[in-house]
DNA sequence: TGAATAACCAAGCAAGCGCTTGGGGTGACT
DNA sequence: AGTCACCCCAAGCGCTTGCTTGGTTATTCA
């Protein structure tokens, strides 16, 4: 009954399944490469400071040709974010199903969120976190609905953790504190340093757990 | 020996003293009003999406007249951020001097940071947190030096807290988690809701404290 | 009272921006 | 063989951007 993390193979399988279901565009296709390149540029330079000419040049096409794939720049931003959430919802669902104690499920959520920020979806998720305000109002509403779906998994687990006495502050507020703590890692965590993501996730878990209840 | 928070009077006195020392520009002066207006606009719309025409209109002058006060838009951003840090360093120094136990000093740091984000310096600090990447490289270096000065107060207190067994994870990492958790409050905390900043600060403290050591 | 300095206006320039237009090439399927 | 979708190019339009220029008015202080 030890903690189980998603393997790279798990992640790839989830991805290819979502491609089959036409929920996510194949990163190999022209549209997919466009979104991937856009995600990287938006993360590195910001949405506003990335021009359609920058993006087109990075892909190797003319700037006008972008608008064959997407009607405008805003839509590209929306797609980058949407794909990021949809993929990570699936990953969270699978990670939760692989673990059975509340403590392990909580650790799974924390680790998933760190991985989403740092590993293969890093560019997309970074954009989601830091370029939120570049979304127009209509798209913000759409993304909020998707985020709520994702957040529900957190709230459920945290509510149970509170019932069991594992945490001792309001679980809605705890989620927000945790969300900030984890998202902020984008600003400082170095993937090739001494600290692994699993270690970081464990430390984060330890920070929030009521120590009386967690000596196992 | 109960916890002591800064009063509004304390904060005002610190401000006027910094004006006297010419470290901060008087918010009543033209330059000061310009910075305050800029801070608000930069927070609400983002730096890139705030045009010099927007800013000038909000102040009530022509857009070209802005450049009588500051040589370019980037310099305005830098000043907004710099003033924010300089003021809050002073506030932290005073808040620390008013409290004597490590636990109270830690609570003071947490509360100060929440207050900086939410209360009178909200606009300036929000810009500092969320418009960091709009700074050019040179200015980022300058601001980093100032931030280090501020961070040193946190590191000192957290190191002592760790020595006393009040916290049980690496204090450098804890600072980053806490920094993220607190900064993120900008995205959700409502100043006029049921939750006061003191309550929120207390909950945050409770989250990080090793519960064995804190039953007082 | 006179001179310096600070605060501002009116007009506009050069560059960069998102996006449009009209067309051409290519491969897949019928 | 024909056609239809897909993918892309070349050129540039209309607009907004940060900032400049040359000059006017208000304020301060010797």
PDB file of C-alpha atoms (C1' of nucleotides) in Angstrom, chain B residues 30 53 60-62 65 68-69, chain C residues 6-13:
ATOM      1  CA  UNK B  30       2.852  65.220  -9.491  1.00  0.00           C
ATOM      2  CA  UNK B  53      -2.215  57.480 -23.428  1.00  0.00           C
ATOM      3  CA  UNK B  60      -5.396  64.392 -16.722  1.00  0.00           C
ATOM      4  CA  UNK B  61      -2.447  65.432 -18.871  1.00  0.00           C
ATOM      5  CA  UNK B  62      -1.294  64.858 -22.432  1.00  0.00           C
ATOM      6  CA  UNK B  65       3.833  65.243 -20.896  1.00  0.00           C
ATOM      7  CA  UNK B  68       8.790  65.250 -18.688  1.00  0.00           C
ATOM      8  CA  UNK B  69       8.628  63.296 -15.432  1.00  0.00           C
TER       9      UNK B  69
ATOM     10  C1'  DA C   6       9.076  72.756 -13.190  1.00  0.00           C
ATOM     11  C1'  DA C   7       4.866  71.389 -15.387  1.00  0.00           C
ATOM     12  C1'  DC C   8       2.461  70.964 -19.287  1.00  0.00           C
ATOM     13  C1'  DC C   9       0.286  71.291 -24.455  1.00  0.00           C
ATOM     14  C1'  DA C  10      -0.410  70.292 -29.507  1.00  0.00           C
ATOM     15  C1'  DA C  11       1.048  67.841 -33.146  1.00  0.00           C
ATOM     16  C1'  DG C  12       2.981  64.185 -35.197  1.00  0.00           C
ATOM     17  C1'  DC C  13       6.726  60.635 -36.572  1.00  0.00           C
TER      18       DC C  13
END
